[in-house]
mmCIF file of C-alpha atoms in Angstrom:
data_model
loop_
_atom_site.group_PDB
_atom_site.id
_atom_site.type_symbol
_atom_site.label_atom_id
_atom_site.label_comp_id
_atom_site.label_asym_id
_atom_site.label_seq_id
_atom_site.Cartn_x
_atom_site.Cartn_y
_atom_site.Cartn_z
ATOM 1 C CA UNK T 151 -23.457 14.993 9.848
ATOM 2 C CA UNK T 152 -20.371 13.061 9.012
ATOM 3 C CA UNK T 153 -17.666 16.057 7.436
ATOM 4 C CA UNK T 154 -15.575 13.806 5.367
ATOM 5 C CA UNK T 155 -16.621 10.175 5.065
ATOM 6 C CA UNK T 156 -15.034 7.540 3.288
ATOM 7 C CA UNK T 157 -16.179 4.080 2.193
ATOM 8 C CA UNK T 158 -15.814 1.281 2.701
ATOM 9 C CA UNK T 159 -14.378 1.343 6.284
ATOM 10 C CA UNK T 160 -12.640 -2.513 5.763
ATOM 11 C CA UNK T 161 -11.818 -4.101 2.633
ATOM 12 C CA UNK T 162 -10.087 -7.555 2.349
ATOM 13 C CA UNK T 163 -9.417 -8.704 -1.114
ATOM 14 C CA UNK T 164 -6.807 -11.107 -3.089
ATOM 15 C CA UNK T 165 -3.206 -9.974 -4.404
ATOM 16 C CA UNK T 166 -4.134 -9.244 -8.323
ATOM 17 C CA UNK T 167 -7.427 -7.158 -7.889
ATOM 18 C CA UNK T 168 -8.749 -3.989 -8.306
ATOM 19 C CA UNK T 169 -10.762 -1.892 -6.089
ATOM 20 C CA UNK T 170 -12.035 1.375 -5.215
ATOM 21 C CA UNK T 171 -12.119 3.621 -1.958
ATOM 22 C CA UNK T 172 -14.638 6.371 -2.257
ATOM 23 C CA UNK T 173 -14.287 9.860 -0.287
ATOM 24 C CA UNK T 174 -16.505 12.861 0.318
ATOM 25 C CA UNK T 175 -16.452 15.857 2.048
ATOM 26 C CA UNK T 176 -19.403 18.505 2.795
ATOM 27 C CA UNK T 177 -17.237 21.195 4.358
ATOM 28 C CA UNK T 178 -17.106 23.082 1.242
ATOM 29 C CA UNK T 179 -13.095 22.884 1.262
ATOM 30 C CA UNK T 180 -10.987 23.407 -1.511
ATOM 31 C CA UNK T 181 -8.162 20.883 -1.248
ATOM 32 C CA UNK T 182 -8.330 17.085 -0.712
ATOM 33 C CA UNK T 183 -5.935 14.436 0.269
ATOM 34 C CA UNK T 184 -4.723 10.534 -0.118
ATOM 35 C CA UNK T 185 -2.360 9.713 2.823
ATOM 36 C CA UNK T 186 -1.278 5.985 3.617
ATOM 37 C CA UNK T 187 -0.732 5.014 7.023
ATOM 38 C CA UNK T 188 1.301 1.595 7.300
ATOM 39 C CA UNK T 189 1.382 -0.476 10.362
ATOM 40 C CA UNK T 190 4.615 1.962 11.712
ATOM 41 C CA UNK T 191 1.985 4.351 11.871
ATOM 42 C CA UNK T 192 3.629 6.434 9.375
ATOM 43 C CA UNK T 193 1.020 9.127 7.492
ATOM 44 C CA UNK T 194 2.513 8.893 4.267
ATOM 45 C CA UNK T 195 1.166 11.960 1.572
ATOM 46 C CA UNK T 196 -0.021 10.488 -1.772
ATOM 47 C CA UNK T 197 -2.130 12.846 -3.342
ATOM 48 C CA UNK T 198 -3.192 16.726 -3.399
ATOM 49 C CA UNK T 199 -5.860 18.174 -5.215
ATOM 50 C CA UNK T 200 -7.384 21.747 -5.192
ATOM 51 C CA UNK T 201 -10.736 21.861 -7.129
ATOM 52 C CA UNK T 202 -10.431 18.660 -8.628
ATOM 53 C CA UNK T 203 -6.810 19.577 -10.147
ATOM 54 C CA UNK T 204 -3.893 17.288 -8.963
ATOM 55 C CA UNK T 205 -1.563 18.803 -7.466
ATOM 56 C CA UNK T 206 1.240 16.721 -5.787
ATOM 57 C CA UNK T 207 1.897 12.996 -6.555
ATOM 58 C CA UNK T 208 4.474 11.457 -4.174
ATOM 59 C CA UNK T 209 5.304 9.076 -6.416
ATOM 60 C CA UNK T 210 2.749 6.741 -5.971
ATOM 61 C CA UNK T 211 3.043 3.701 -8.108
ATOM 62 C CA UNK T 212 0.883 4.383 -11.231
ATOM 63 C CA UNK T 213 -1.520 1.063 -9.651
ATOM 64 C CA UNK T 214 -2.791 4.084 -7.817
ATOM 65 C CA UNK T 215 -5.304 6.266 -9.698
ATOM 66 C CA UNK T 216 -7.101 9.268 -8.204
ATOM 67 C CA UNK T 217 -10.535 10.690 -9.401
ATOM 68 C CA UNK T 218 -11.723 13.861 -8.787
ATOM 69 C CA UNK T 219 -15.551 14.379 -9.990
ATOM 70 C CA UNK T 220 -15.912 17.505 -8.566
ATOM 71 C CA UNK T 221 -13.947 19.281 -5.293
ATOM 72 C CA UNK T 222 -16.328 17.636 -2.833
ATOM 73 C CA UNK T 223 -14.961 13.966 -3.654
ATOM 74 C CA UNK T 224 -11.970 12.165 -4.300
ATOM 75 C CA UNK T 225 -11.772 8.131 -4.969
ATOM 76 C CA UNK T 226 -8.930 6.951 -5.298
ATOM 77 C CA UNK T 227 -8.732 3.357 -7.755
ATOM 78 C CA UNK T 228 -6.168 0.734 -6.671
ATOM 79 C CA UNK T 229 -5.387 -1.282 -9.762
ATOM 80 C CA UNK T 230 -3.571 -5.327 -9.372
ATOM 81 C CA UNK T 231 -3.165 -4.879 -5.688
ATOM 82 C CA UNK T 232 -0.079 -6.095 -3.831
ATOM 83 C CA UNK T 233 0.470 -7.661 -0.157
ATOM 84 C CA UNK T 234 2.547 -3.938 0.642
ATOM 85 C CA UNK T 235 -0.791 -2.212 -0.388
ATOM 86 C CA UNK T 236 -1.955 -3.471 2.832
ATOM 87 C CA UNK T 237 -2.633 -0.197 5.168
ATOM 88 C CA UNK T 238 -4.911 2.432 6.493
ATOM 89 C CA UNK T 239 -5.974 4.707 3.539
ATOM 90 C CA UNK T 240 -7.218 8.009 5.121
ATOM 91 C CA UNK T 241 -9.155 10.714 3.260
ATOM 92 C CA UNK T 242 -8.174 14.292 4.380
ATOM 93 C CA UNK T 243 -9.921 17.829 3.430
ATOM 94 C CA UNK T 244 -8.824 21.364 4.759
ATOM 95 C CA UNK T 245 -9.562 24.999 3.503
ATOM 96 C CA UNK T 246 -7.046 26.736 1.195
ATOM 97 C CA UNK T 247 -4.719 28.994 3.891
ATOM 98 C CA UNK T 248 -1.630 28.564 6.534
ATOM 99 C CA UNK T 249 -4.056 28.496 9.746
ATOM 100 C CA UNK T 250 -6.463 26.147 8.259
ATOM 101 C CA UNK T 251 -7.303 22.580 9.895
ATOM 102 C CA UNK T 252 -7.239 19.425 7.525
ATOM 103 C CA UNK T 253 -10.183 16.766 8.883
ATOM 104 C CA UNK T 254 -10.008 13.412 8.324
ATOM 105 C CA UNK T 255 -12.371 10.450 7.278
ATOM 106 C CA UNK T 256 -12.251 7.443 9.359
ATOM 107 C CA UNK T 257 -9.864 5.265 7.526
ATOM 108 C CA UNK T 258 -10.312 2.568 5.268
ATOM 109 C CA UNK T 259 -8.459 -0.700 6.654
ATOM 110 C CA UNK T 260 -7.125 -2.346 3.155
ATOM 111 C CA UNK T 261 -5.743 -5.632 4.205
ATOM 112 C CA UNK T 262 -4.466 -7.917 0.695
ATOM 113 C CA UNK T 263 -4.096 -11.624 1.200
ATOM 114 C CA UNK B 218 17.362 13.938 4.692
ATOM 115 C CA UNK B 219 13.221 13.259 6.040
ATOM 116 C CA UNK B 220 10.661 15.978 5.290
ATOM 117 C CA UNK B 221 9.472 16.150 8.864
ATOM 118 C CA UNK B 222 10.997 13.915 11.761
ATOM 119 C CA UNK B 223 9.706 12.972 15.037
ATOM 120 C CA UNK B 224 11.040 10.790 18.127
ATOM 121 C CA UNK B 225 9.112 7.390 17.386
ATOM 122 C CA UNK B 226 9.217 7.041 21.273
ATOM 123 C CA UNK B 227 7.556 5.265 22.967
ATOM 124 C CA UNK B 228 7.565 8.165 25.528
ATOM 125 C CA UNK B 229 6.589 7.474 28.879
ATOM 126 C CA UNK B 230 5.644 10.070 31.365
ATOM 127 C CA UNK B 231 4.026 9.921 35.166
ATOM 128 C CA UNK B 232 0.345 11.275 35.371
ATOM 129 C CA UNK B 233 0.513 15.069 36.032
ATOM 130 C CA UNK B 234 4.378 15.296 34.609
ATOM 131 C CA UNK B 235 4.866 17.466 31.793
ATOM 132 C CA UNK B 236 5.277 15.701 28.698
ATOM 133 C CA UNK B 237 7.432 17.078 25.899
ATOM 134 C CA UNK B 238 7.162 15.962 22.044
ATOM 135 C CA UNK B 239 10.108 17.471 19.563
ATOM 136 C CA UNK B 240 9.854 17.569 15.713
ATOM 137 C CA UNK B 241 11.938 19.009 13.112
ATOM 138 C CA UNK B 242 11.267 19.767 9.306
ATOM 139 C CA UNK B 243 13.877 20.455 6.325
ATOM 140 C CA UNK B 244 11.841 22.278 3.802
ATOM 141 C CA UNK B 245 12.513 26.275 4.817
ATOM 142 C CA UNK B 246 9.551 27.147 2.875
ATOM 143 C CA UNK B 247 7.208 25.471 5.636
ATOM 144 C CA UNK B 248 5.071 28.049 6.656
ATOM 145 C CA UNK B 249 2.692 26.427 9.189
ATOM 146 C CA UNK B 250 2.963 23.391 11.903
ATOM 147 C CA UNK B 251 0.810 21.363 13.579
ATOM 148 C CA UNK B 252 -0.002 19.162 15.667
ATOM 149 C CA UNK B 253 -2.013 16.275 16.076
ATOM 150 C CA UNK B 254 -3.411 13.508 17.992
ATOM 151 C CA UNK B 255 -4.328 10.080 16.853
ATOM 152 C CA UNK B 256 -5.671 7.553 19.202
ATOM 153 C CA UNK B 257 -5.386 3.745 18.275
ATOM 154 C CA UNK B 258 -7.383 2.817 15.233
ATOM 155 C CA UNK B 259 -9.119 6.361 15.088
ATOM 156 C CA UNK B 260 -8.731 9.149 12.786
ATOM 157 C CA UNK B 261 -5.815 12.309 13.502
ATOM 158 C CA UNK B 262 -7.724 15.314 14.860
ATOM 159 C CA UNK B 263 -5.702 18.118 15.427
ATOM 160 C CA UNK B 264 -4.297 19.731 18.392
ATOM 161 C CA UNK B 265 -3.310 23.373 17.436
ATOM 162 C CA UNK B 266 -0.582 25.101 15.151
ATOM 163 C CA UNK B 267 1.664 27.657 14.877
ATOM 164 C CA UNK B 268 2.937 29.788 12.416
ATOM 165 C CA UNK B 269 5.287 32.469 14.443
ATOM 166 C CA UNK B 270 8.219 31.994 16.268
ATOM 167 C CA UNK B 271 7.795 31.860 19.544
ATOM 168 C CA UNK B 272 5.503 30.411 22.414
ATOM 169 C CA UNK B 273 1.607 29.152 21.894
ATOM 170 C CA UNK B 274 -0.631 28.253 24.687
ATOM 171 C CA UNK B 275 -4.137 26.664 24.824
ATOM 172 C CA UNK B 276 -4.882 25.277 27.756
ATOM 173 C CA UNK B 277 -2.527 22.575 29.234
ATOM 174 C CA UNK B 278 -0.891 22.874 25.456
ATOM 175 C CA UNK B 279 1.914 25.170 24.291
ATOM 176 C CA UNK B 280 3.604 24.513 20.985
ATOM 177 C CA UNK B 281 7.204 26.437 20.595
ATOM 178 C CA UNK B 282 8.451 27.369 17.287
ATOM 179 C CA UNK B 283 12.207 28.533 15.918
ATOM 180 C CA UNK B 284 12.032 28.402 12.531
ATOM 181 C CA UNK B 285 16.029 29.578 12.339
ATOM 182 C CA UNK B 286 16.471 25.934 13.831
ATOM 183 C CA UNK B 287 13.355 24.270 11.931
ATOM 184 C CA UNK B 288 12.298 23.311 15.361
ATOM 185 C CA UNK B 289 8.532 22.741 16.488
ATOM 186 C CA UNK B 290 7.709 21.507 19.934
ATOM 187 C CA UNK B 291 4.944 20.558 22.195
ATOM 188 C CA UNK B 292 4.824 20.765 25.572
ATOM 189 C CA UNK B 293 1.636 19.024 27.154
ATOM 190 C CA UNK B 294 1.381 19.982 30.767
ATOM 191 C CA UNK B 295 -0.280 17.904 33.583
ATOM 192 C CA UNK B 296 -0.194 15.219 31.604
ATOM 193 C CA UNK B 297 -3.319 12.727 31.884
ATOM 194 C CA UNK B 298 -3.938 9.108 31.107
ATOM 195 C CA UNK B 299 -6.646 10.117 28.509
ATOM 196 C CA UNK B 300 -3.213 12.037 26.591
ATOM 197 C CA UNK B 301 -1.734 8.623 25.527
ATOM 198 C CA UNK B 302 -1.989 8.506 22.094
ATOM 199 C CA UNK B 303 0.325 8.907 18.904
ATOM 200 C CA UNK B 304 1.250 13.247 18.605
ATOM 201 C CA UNK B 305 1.773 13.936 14.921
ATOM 202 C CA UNK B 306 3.766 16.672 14.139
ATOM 203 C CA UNK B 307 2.613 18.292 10.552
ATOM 204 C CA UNK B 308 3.933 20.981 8.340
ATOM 205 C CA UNK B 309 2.070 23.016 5.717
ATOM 206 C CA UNK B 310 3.831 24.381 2.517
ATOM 207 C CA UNK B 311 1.658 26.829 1.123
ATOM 208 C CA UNK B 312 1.451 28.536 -2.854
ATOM 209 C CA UNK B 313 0.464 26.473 -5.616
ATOM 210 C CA UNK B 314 2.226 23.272 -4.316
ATOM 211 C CA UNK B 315 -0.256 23.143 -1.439
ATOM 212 C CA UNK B 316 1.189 20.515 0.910
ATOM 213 C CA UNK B 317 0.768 19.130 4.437
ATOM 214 C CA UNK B 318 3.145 16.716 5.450
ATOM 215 C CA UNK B 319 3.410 14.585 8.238
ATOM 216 C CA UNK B 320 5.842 13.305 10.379
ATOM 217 C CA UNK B 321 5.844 9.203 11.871
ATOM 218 C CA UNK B 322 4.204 10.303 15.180
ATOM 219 C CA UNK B 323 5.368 10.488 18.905
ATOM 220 C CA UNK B 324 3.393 7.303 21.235
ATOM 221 C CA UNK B 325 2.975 9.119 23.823
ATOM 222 C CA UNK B 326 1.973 6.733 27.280
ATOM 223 C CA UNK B 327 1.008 8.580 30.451
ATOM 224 C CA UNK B 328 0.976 6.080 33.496
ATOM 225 C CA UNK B 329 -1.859 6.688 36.195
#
């Protein structure tokens, strides 16, 4: 059984569009992350939720929408895409506590052309 | 000033050397650190943490932390081929701004 799992795993679309990455987790966990990882390999935080309450927003351009239906998923909405859109979107969830491990989806490879 | 910061390396170490990553934060309200591994086009998985100074072994890992000099280490001993891969270094701020934060990664590259 796949703990968090995130869809699609590729997505290739035009400069201008809009599109969704979807993200769910059956660990039971409380919080639930965005992070971007560009082609530097640099995990860059976007969002934090905690039972479907944002939390932190690293400034994300406001093109970026998360959803929170309920504290197993998190989508995040990409609106008007741009070429530095292009990355690895990873979906993260981890317990509430300080010794607590966060587990990852398997990436979503957004490349904008 | 960044949040967490890491050696981008490469680093390059003989198989069986000892192979040590370095990472340092600026928020002193980190409370945990962690490491993990990413290989190439695969998902972070994590390593171990640490949330007292000192020493922390498991296995051929031991991560070393002095939060006086907002210094977290790992030390990855008899190092292996199968080790190459990118070592994040991560720090968690707990309370109600609940945040784990991630530095650019360490490519580690361990030569047979």
């Amino acid at each position: 059984d796949t703990a968090v799992s995130q869809t699609p795993k590729y997505l290739v679309t035009q400069m201008g569009n809009d599109k969704s990455i979807k993200c769910e987790q059956n660990l039971g966990h409380d919080t639930m992350y965005w992070y971007k990882q560009d082609s530097k390999k640099f995990l860059k935080i976007m969002f934090s939720y905690n039972n479907k309450e944002l939390i932190i927003n690293e400034t994300v351009p406001n093109r970026f929408s998360p959803k929170s239906p309920d504290k197993a998923h998190l989508n995040l909405h990409i609106n008007s895409l741009e070429l530095g859109d292009s990355a690895v979107y990873f979906c993260a969830s981890s317990p509430r506590g300080l010794d607590t491990e966060a587990f990852f989806g398997q990436g979503t490879r957004l490349t904008v052309v | 000033q960044k949040e967490v910061e890491q050696n981008s390396g490469p680093l390059s170490v003989p198989e069986g050397a000892i192979a040590s990553l370095n990472c340092t934060y600026s928020d002193r309200g980190s409370q945990s650190f962690f490491w993990y591994r990413q290989y190439s086009g695969k998902s972070p998985e994590l390593i171990m943490f640490i949330y007292s100074n000192g020493d922390k072994e498991d296995g051929r890992f031991t991560a070393q932390l002095n939060k006086a000099s907002q210094y977290v280490s790992l030390l990855i001993r008899d190092s292996q081929p199968s080790d190459s891969a990118t070592y994040l270094c991560a720090v968690l701020r707990g309370g109600s701004n609940y945040k784990l934060t991630f530095g650019k990664g360490t490519l580690l590259t361990v030569n047979p």
